[in-house]
Amino acid sequence: MKTIGVLTSGGDAPGMNAAVRAVVRTAIHCGMTVKGISRGYNGLIEGDIFDLDVRSVSDIIHRGGTVLYTARSPLFKTEEGMAAAIENCREAGIEGIVVIGGDGSYRGARDLSLRGIPCIGIPGTIDNDISSTEYTIGFDTAMNTAMEMVDKIRDTAQSHDRCSVVEVMGRRAGFLALQCGIAVGATAILVPEMDYSLDDVITKIKSSQMTGKKHFIIVVAEGVGGVEDIAKKIEAETGIESRATILGHVQRGGSPTVRDRVCATQFGYAAVQLLRKGIGNRVVGMNNGQIVDYDIYEALNMHKSFDTEMYEVANATSI
Ligand code: ADP
Ligand code: F6P
C-alpha cells in the first residue's frame, strides 16, 4: 500500500492529534504518502481530502481536540453516502484508511473495508467504552480533568457543609465515573451498569454523618443522569443543603496527559504497520498493556465488563 488516509470520527478525545501525528510520521517514515480527511466520514463523502506532509503534524502532539475536525455523519450510513465516499477514495488514490474513533466509527470502517477500502480502527473516546481494548485515547486526560473539577467543587462543598452531586460524561458507560469517583473519595458512585437505590445512598450519607462527616460528593455517570432530582431528594431526606453540577464538555478538552500521548502514538504506529502489509478490516487496542489487533467483526462482538471489584473497593472505602 502506497497511499493511506487518516480521519477522526465521533466525539473528539484528547490525544487524537497525537494519533494523527503518529500515523502521518510512521507512514512517511515507511515511504508511504498520507492524505488527511476532514470532519470524519463527512469529509470522505464531500471529497474534503488533502495532502499531509511530515511538517503538517508539527506542534499538535500537546493539543486537545482534533486538527482534522470530527463529525457524526448520518449520510455515511446510506448507500448514497457510502458510494460517494468510495468514489472519492479512488479519486484521491487512497488505498487504506486509519479511522480514529469509537465503536460507531469502527462500524463505518467495517463497511468501507467490505467495499474494498481496507481500514484500521484506533480507539479514541473519553468514555473507555470500546470492548476490544482495555484503554481508549482520551480516557486518562478526561479522568484527570473530572478529578480536578470535582476537587474544586469539594472546596466549596466543604466550606458550606453541603452535598455536591456531580455528573460526569459517559452516556452508556460508567468507567469514567468509577475512576473519578474513587479518586475524589465520593460517598457514592452511580453508573448505568450497576443497579442502585437512592434510599441506600441516603442511608449511607446519614450513617457517615453520625461519624462526623459533614460534606459529601456523589458522582453520577451521564447515563444515569437526573442530578438535580438526586440533589433535591438528598436535601429533603437528610437536611443537608445539596447542589447539582454537570461537568459536561470540559471533560473532552485540554492538553492530553502523558498516557494519552504515548498510547495514541503506539496505536498510530501499529495501525500503519498493518496497512503497510496490506492488512485491513482490523482495529488496534491494548490488552494487558500490550498493543494488539483484532478483526473488526470480532472486535464489535466483544463485551467489556464493568469492574465490579473496583466498584466494591469504592464502596468499602467511602463509608
Ligand atoms: P463513535 O465512533 O464515537 O462511537 P458514533 O457512534 O457517532 O461515534 O459514530 C461515528 C460515525 O460512524 C457516525 O456518524 C457514522 O457516520 C458512522 N457509523 C456509526 N454507526 C455506523 C453503522 N452502524 N454503520 C456505518 N457507519 C456507522
Ligand atoms: O462518547 C464521548 C461522549 O463525550 C459521551 O460521554 C457523551 O455522552 C457524548 O460523547 C456527548 O457527545 P456530543 O455532545 O458531542 O454529542
Short mmCIF file of C-alpha atoms and ligand atoms in Angstrom, two decimals:
data_model
loop_
_atom_site.label_atom_id
_atom_site.label_comp_id
_atom_site.label_asym_id
_atom_site.label_seq_id
_atom_site.Cartn_x
_atom_site.Cartn_y
_atom_site.Cartn_z
CA MET A 1 0.00 0.00 0.00
CA LYS A 2 1.45 3.37 -1.03
CA THR A 3 -1.19 5.97 -0.11
CA ILE A 4 -3.30 5.96 3.02
CA GLY A 5 -5.86 8.34 4.53
CA VAL A 6 -6.48 9.28 8.14
CA LEU A 7 -9.63 10.64 9.76
CA THR A 8 -11.09 11.29 13.21
CA SER A 9 -14.76 10.48 13.79
CA GLY A 10 -17.43 10.64 16.51
CA GLY A 11 -16.75 12.53 19.74
CA ASP A 12 -13.30 14.11 19.89
CA ALA A 13 -10.90 12.99 22.60
CA PRO A 14 -7.62 14.46 23.89
CA GLY A 15 -4.80 12.52 22.26
CA MET A 16 -6.44 12.16 18.84
CA ASN A 17 -3.91 14.66 17.48
CA ALA A 18 -1.05 12.58 18.82
CA ALA A 19 -2.53 9.59 16.98
CA VAL A 20 -2.86 11.55 13.73
CA ARG A 21 0.75 12.68 14.10
CA ALA A 22 1.92 9.11 14.69
CA VAL A 23 0.03 7.82 11.64
CA VAL A 24 1.46 10.53 9.39
CA ARG A 25 5.02 10.28 10.64
CA THR A 26 5.12 6.46 10.66
CA ALA A 27 3.67 6.24 7.17
CA ILE A 28 6.13 8.77 5.77
CA HIS A 29 8.96 7.02 7.61
CA CYS A 30 7.92 3.82 5.81
CA GLY A 31 7.84 5.54 2.41
CA MET A 32 4.08 5.98 2.16
CA THR A 33 2.01 9.05 1.25
CA VAL A 34 -0.70 10.31 3.63
CA LYS A 35 -3.93 12.18 2.96
CA GLY A 36 -5.91 13.91 5.68
CA ILE A 37 -9.70 13.63 5.58
CA SER A 38 -11.68 16.43 7.26
CA ARG A 39 -14.68 16.04 9.57
CA GLY A 40 -14.77 12.25 9.75
CA TYR A 41 -16.84 10.42 7.17
CA ASN A 42 -18.40 13.71 6.03
CA GLY A 43 -15.06 14.75 4.55
CA LEU A 44 -14.84 11.45 2.72
CA ILE A 45 -18.31 11.92 1.24
CA GLU A 46 -17.61 15.52 0.23
CA GLY A 47 -14.08 14.90 -1.03
CA ASP A 48 -12.54 17.17 1.61
CA ILE A 49 -9.18 15.40 1.32
CA PHE A 50 -5.72 16.99 1.40
CA ASP A 51 -2.05 16.05 1.44
CA LEU A 52 -0.27 15.76 4.76
CA ASP A 53 3.49 16.02 4.95
CA VAL A 54 5.87 15.43 7.78
CA ARG A 55 5.58 19.04 9.00
CA SER A 56 1.76 19.20 8.73
CA VAL A 57 1.58 17.46 12.08
CA SER A 58 4.19 19.54 13.91
CA ASP A 59 3.10 21.20 17.16
CA ILE A 60 -0.07 19.16 17.61
CA ILE A 61 1.01 16.38 19.98
CA HIS A 62 0.11 18.50 23.02
CA ARG A 63 -3.18 19.86 21.70
CA GLY A 64 -6.66 18.66 22.65
CA GLY A 65 -9.44 18.31 20.08
CA THR A 66 -8.58 17.15 16.59
CA VAL A 67 -6.88 19.19 13.88
CA LEU A 68 -8.68 17.02 11.31
CA TYR A 69 -12.03 18.04 12.82
CA THR A 70 -14.64 15.39 13.52
CA ALA A 71 -18.31 14.77 12.86
CA ARG A 72 -21.17 12.39 13.16
CA SER A 73 -22.26 11.55 9.64
CA PRO A 74 -25.74 10.05 9.20
CA LEU A 75 -25.30 10.24 5.40
CA PHE A 76 -22.38 7.82 5.57
CA LYS A 77 -24.78 5.11 6.73
CA THR A 78 -26.71 5.37 3.45
CA GLU A 79 -25.81 3.68 0.14
CA GLU A 80 -25.55 7.10 -1.50
CA GLY A 81 -23.10 8.39 1.14
CA MET A 82 -21.03 5.22 1.02
CA ALA A 83 -20.83 5.29 -2.81
CA ALA A 84 -19.61 8.92 -2.76
CA ALA A 85 -17.02 8.05 -0.09
CA ILE A 86 -15.66 5.13 -2.14
CA GLU A 87 -15.55 7.22 -5.30
CA ASN A 88 -13.61 9.99 -3.53
CA CYS A 89 -11.15 7.46 -2.10
CA ARG A 90 -10.46 6.12 -5.58
CA GLU A 91 -10.07 9.63 -6.99
CA ALA A 92 -7.61 10.64 -4.25
CA GLY A 93 -5.69 7.38 -4.67
CA ILE A 94 -6.43 6.34 -1.09
CA GLU A 95 -5.82 2.60 -0.73
CA GLY A 96 -6.47 2.26 3.01
CA ILE A 97 -7.67 4.43 5.89
CA VAL A 98 -6.86 4.79 9.57
CA VAL A 99 -10.10 5.65 11.41
CA ILE A 100 -9.71 7.14 14.88
CA GLY A 101 -12.96 6.97 16.86
CA GLY A 102 -15.36 4.78 18.80
CA ASP A 103 -17.48 1.72 18.06
CA GLY A 104 -19.72 3.66 15.68
CA SER A 105 -16.72 4.75 13.66
CA TYR A 106 -15.49 1.13 13.66
CA ARG A 107 -18.80 0.11 12.04
CA GLY A 108 -18.16 2.64 9.31
CA ALA A 109 -14.61 1.29 8.92
CA ARG A 110 -16.01 -2.23 8.63
CA ASP A 111 -18.38 -1.14 5.85
CA LEU A 112 -15.59 0.60 3.94
CA SER A 113 -13.35 -2.46 4.30
CA LEU A 114 -16.17 -4.63 2.94
CA ARG A 115 -16.32 -2.41 -0.15
CA GLY A 116 -12.62 -2.69 -0.87
CA ILE A 117 -11.05 0.14 1.15
CA PRO A 118 -9.14 -1.63 3.95
CA CYS A 119 -9.43 0.29 7.22
CA ILE A 120 -7.75 0.08 10.61
CA GLY A 121 -9.57 1.44 13.68
CA ILE A 122 -7.82 3.22 16.53
CA PRO A 123 -9.81 3.54 19.78
CA GLY A 124 -10.47 7.17 20.64
CA THR A 125 -13.11 8.19 23.16
CA ILE A 126 -13.03 9.64 26.67
CA ASP A 127 -15.57 7.01 27.77
CA ASN A 128 -13.20 3.99 27.52
CA ASP A 129 -16.24 2.02 26.40
CA ILE A 130 -14.77 0.14 23.43
CA SER A 131 -14.92 -3.60 24.12
CA SER A 132 -11.86 -4.65 22.14
CA THR A 133 -9.41 -2.61 24.19
CA GLU A 134 -8.73 -2.01 27.85
CA TYR A 135 -7.77 1.57 27.04
CA THR A 136 -9.04 4.28 24.70
CA ILE A 137 -7.28 7.54 23.80
CA GLY A 138 -8.60 10.42 25.91
CA PHE A 139 -9.70 8.46 28.97
CA ASP A 140 -6.76 9.41 31.17
CA THR A 141 -6.97 13.11 30.34
CA ALA A 142 -10.73 13.16 30.91
CA MET A 143 -10.40 11.32 34.23
CA ASN A 144 -7.83 13.82 35.42
CA THR A 145 -9.90 16.78 34.26
CA ALA A 146 -13.00 15.42 36.01
CA MET A 147 -10.99 14.78 39.17
CA GLU A 148 -9.59 18.33 39.20
CA MET A 149 -13.06 19.81 38.67
CA VAL A 150 -14.58 17.74 41.47
CA ASP A 151 -11.68 18.70 43.77
CA LYS A 152 -12.67 22.32 43.20
CA ILE A 153 -16.31 21.53 43.88
CA ARG A 154 -15.25 19.80 47.08
CA ASP A 155 -13.62 23.03 48.35
CA THR A 156 -16.94 24.82 48.24
CA ALA A 157 -18.98 21.81 49.41
CA GLN A 158 -16.67 21.51 52.40
CA SER A 159 -16.89 25.23 53.21
CA HIS A 160 -20.69 25.08 53.32
CA ASP A 161 -21.14 21.57 54.75
CA ARG A 162 -23.03 20.65 51.59
CA CYS A 163 -23.61 17.61 49.43
CA SER A 164 -22.50 18.00 45.81
CA VAL A 165 -23.97 15.72 43.20
CA VAL A 166 -21.73 15.81 40.12
CA GLU A 167 -22.48 14.35 36.70
CA VAL A 168 -19.50 13.17 34.66
CA MET A 169 -19.65 12.07 31.00
CA GLY A 170 -20.45 8.54 29.89
CA ARG A 171 -23.76 8.07 28.10
CA ARG A 172 -23.66 4.31 28.18
CA ALA A 173 -20.69 3.60 30.41
CA GLY A 174 -19.58 4.29 33.96
CA PHE A 175 -15.82 3.77 33.57
CA LEU A 176 -15.08 7.49 33.87
CA ALA A 177 -17.45 7.88 36.82
CA LEU A 178 -15.93 4.92 38.66
CA GLN A 179 -12.31 6.07 38.34
CA CYS A 180 -13.13 9.71 39.04
CA GLY A 181 -15.39 8.74 41.96
CA ILE A 182 -12.63 6.70 43.60
CA ALA A 183 -10.06 9.45 43.00
CA VAL A 184 -12.21 12.10 44.70
CA GLY A 185 -13.37 9.82 47.52
CA ALA A 186 -17.03 10.04 46.54
CA THR A 187 -19.57 8.75 49.05
CA ALA A 188 -21.46 7.07 46.21
CA ILE A 189 -20.85 6.42 42.51
CA LEU A 190 -23.88 5.84 40.33
CA VAL A 191 -23.26 4.16 36.97
CA PRO A 192 -25.55 2.69 34.29
CA GLU A 193 -24.01 -0.78 34.67
CA MET A 194 -24.99 -1.22 38.33
CA ASP A 195 -28.43 -1.06 39.94
CA TYR A 196 -28.59 1.46 42.71
CA SER A 197 -31.08 2.66 45.26
CA LEU A 198 -31.19 6.33 46.18
CA ASP A 199 -32.55 5.27 49.58
CA ASP A 200 -29.34 3.30 50.15
CA VAL A 201 -27.27 6.34 49.18
CA ILE A 202 -29.26 8.44 51.67
CA THR A 203 -28.80 5.82 54.42
CA LYS A 204 -25.06 5.86 53.73
CA ILE A 205 -24.93 9.65 53.96
CA LYS A 206 -26.83 9.56 57.27
CA SER A 207 -24.56 6.91 58.75
CA SER A 208 -21.43 8.85 57.69
CA GLN A 209 -22.99 11.94 59.28
CA MET A 210 -23.17 10.03 62.58
CA THR A 211 -19.40 9.50 62.44
CA GLY A 212 -18.78 13.22 61.89
CA LYS A 213 -18.77 13.58 58.10
CA LYS A 214 -20.20 16.95 57.07
CA HIS A 215 -19.79 17.28 53.31
CA PHE A 216 -20.45 14.72 50.61
CA ILE A 217 -19.65 14.14 46.96
CA ILE A 218 -21.86 11.89 44.86
CA VAL A 219 -20.53 11.12 41.37
CA VAL A 220 -23.16 10.22 38.78
CA ALA A 221 -22.49 8.98 35.25
CA GLU A 222 -24.31 10.82 32.45
CA GLY A 223 -26.09 7.56 31.57
CA VAL A 224 -27.79 7.63 34.99
CA GLY A 225 -28.44 11.38 34.90
CA GLY A 226 -31.01 13.22 36.99
CA VAL A 227 -28.50 15.02 39.22
CA GLU A 228 -30.93 17.86 40.07
CA ASP A 229 -33.56 15.40 41.31
CA ILE A 230 -30.98 13.37 43.19
CA ALA A 231 -29.69 16.51 44.94
CA LYS A 232 -33.24 17.60 45.84
CA LYS A 233 -34.09 14.21 47.30
CA ILE A 234 -30.87 14.07 49.34
CA GLU A 235 -31.56 17.56 50.72
CA ALA A 236 -35.18 16.70 51.55
CA GLU A 237 -34.32 13.46 53.33
CA THR A 238 -31.11 14.42 55.13
CA GLY A 239 -31.49 18.14 55.68
CA ILE A 240 -28.05 18.66 54.10
CA GLU A 241 -28.04 21.52 51.63
CA SER A 242 -27.30 19.97 48.22
CA ARG A 243 -26.17 21.23 44.83
CA ALA A 244 -26.02 19.59 41.41
CA THR A 245 -23.30 20.17 38.80
CA ILE A 246 -22.99 18.78 35.29
CA LEU A 247 -19.32 18.87 34.27
CA GLY A 248 -20.10 18.43 30.56
CA HIS A 249 -17.74 19.10 27.68
CA VAL A 250 -14.93 20.50 29.80
CA GLN A 251 -14.01 16.80 30.15
CA ARG A 252 -13.48 16.43 26.39
CA GLY A 253 -10.92 19.21 26.06
CA GLY A 254 -7.45 20.08 27.24
CA SER A 255 -3.90 19.02 26.61
CA PRO A 256 -3.56 15.20 26.65
CA THR A 257 -1.71 13.51 29.50
CA VAL A 258 1.48 11.50 29.03
CA ARG A 259 -0.53 8.30 28.93
CA ASP A 260 -2.81 9.55 26.17
CA ARG A 261 0.04 10.91 24.06
CA VAL A 262 2.08 7.72 24.39
CA CYS A 263 -0.83 5.30 23.79
CA ALA A 264 -2.00 7.35 20.82
CA THR A 265 1.49 7.22 19.35
CA GLN A 266 1.71 3.45 19.84
CA PHE A 267 -1.74 2.91 18.31
CA GLY A 268 -0.91 5.14 15.33
CA TYR A 269 2.34 3.29 14.70
CA ALA A 270 0.65 -0.13 14.94
CA ALA A 271 -2.19 0.86 12.61
CA VAL A 272 0.23 1.92 9.87
CA GLN A 273 2.26 -1.28 10.24
CA LEU A 274 -0.89 -3.27 9.41
CA LEU A 275 -1.89 -1.18 6.39
CA ARG A 276 1.68 -1.27 5.18
CA LYS A 277 1.45 -5.06 4.98
CA GLY A 278 -1.83 -4.72 3.11
CA ILE A 279 -3.85 -5.85 6.15
CA GLY A 280 -7.19 -4.12 6.71
CA ASN A 281 -10.53 -4.61 8.45
CA ARG A 282 -8.84 -4.64 11.85
CA VAL A 283 -8.72 -2.50 14.96
CA VAL A 284 -5.78 -1.92 17.26
CA GLY A 285 -6.15 -1.90 21.02
CA MET A 286 -4.47 -2.64 24.31
CA ASN A 287 -4.58 -5.89 26.24
CA ASN A 288 -2.59 -6.28 29.47
CA GLY A 289 -0.59 -3.22 28.49
CA GLN A 290 0.38 -4.70 25.11
CA ILE A 291 -0.67 -3.37 21.72
CA VAL A 292 -2.87 -5.93 19.97
CA ASP A 293 -5.14 -6.03 16.93
CA TYR A 294 -8.39 -7.81 16.13
CA ASP A 295 -10.67 -8.35 13.19
CA ILE A 296 -13.30 -5.56 13.26
CA TYR A 297 -16.24 -8.02 13.32
CA GLU A 298 -14.67 -9.84 16.25
CA ALA A 299 -13.95 -6.53 17.98
CA LEU A 300 -17.52 -5.29 17.57
CA ASN A 301 -18.88 -8.52 19.08
CA MET A 302 -16.70 -8.38 22.18
CA HIS A 303 -18.11 -7.47 25.55
CA LYS A 304 -16.41 -5.26 28.09
CA SER A 305 -17.36 -5.99 31.67
CA PHE A 306 -17.74 -3.33 34.28
CA ASP A 307 -15.13 -3.69 37.01
CA THR A 308 -17.37 -4.81 39.89
CA GLU A 309 -14.35 -5.47 42.14
CA MET A 310 -13.25 -1.87 41.73
CA TYR A 311 -16.83 -0.80 42.45
CA GLU A 312 -16.65 -2.75 45.69
CA VAL A 313 -13.32 -1.08 46.53
CA ALA A 314 -15.07 2.27 46.06
CA ASN A 315 -17.97 1.22 48.30
CA ALA A 316 -15.75 -0.10 51.05
CA THR A 317 -13.55 2.97 51.20
CA SER A 318 -16.27 5.59 51.08
CA ILE A 319 -18.06 4.98 54.39
P1 ADP B 1 -18.22 6.86 17.92
O1 ADP B 1 -17.33 6.46 16.82
O2 ADP B 1 -17.58 7.79 18.90
O3 ADP B 1 -18.92 5.67 18.57
P2 ADP B 1 -20.70 7.50 16.52
O4 ADP B 1 -21.46 6.34 17.06
O5 ADP B 1 -21.37 8.82 16.47
O6 ADP B 1 -19.35 7.79 17.32
O7 ADP B 1 -20.21 7.10 15.06
C1 ADP B 1 -19.44 7.97 14.27
C2 ADP B 1 -19.84 7.84 12.83
O8 ADP B 1 -19.57 6.49 12.40
C3 ADP B 1 -21.32 8.02 12.56
O9 ADP B 1 -21.68 9.35 12.43
C4 ADP B 1 -21.49 7.29 11.24
O10 ADP B 1 -21.04 8.07 10.15
C5 ADP B 1 -20.53 6.13 11.41
N1 ADP B 1 -21.31 4.97 11.88
C6 ADP B 1 -21.85 4.79 13.09
N2 ADP B 1 -22.57 3.65 13.15
C7 ADP B 1 -22.49 3.10 11.92
C8 ADP B 1 -23.03 1.92 11.32
N3 ADP B 1 -23.82 1.07 12.01
N4 ADP B 1 -22.73 1.68 10.04
C9 ADP B 1 -21.95 2.52 9.32
N5 ADP B 1 -21.42 3.66 9.82
C10 ADP B 1 -21.68 3.94 11.10
O1 F6P B 2 -18.55 9.47 23.64
C1 F6P B 2 -17.98 10.53 24.31
C2 F6P B 2 -19.02 11.46 24.84
O2 F6P B 2 -18.33 12.52 25.42
C3 F6P B 2 -20.03 10.86 25.81
O3 F6P B 2 -19.52 10.69 27.10
C4 F6P B 2 -21.14 11.83 25.72
O4 F6P B 2 -22.36 11.25 26.07
C5 F6P B 2 -21.14 12.20 24.28
O5 F6P B 2 -19.83 11.98 23.81
C6 F6P B 2 -21.58 13.61 24.02
O6 F6P B 2 -21.40 13.88 22.69
P1 F6P B 2 -21.77 15.24 21.95
O7 F6P B 2 -22.07 16.27 22.96
O8 F6P B 2 -20.57 15.54 21.12
O9 F6P B 2 -22.94 14.89 21.11
#
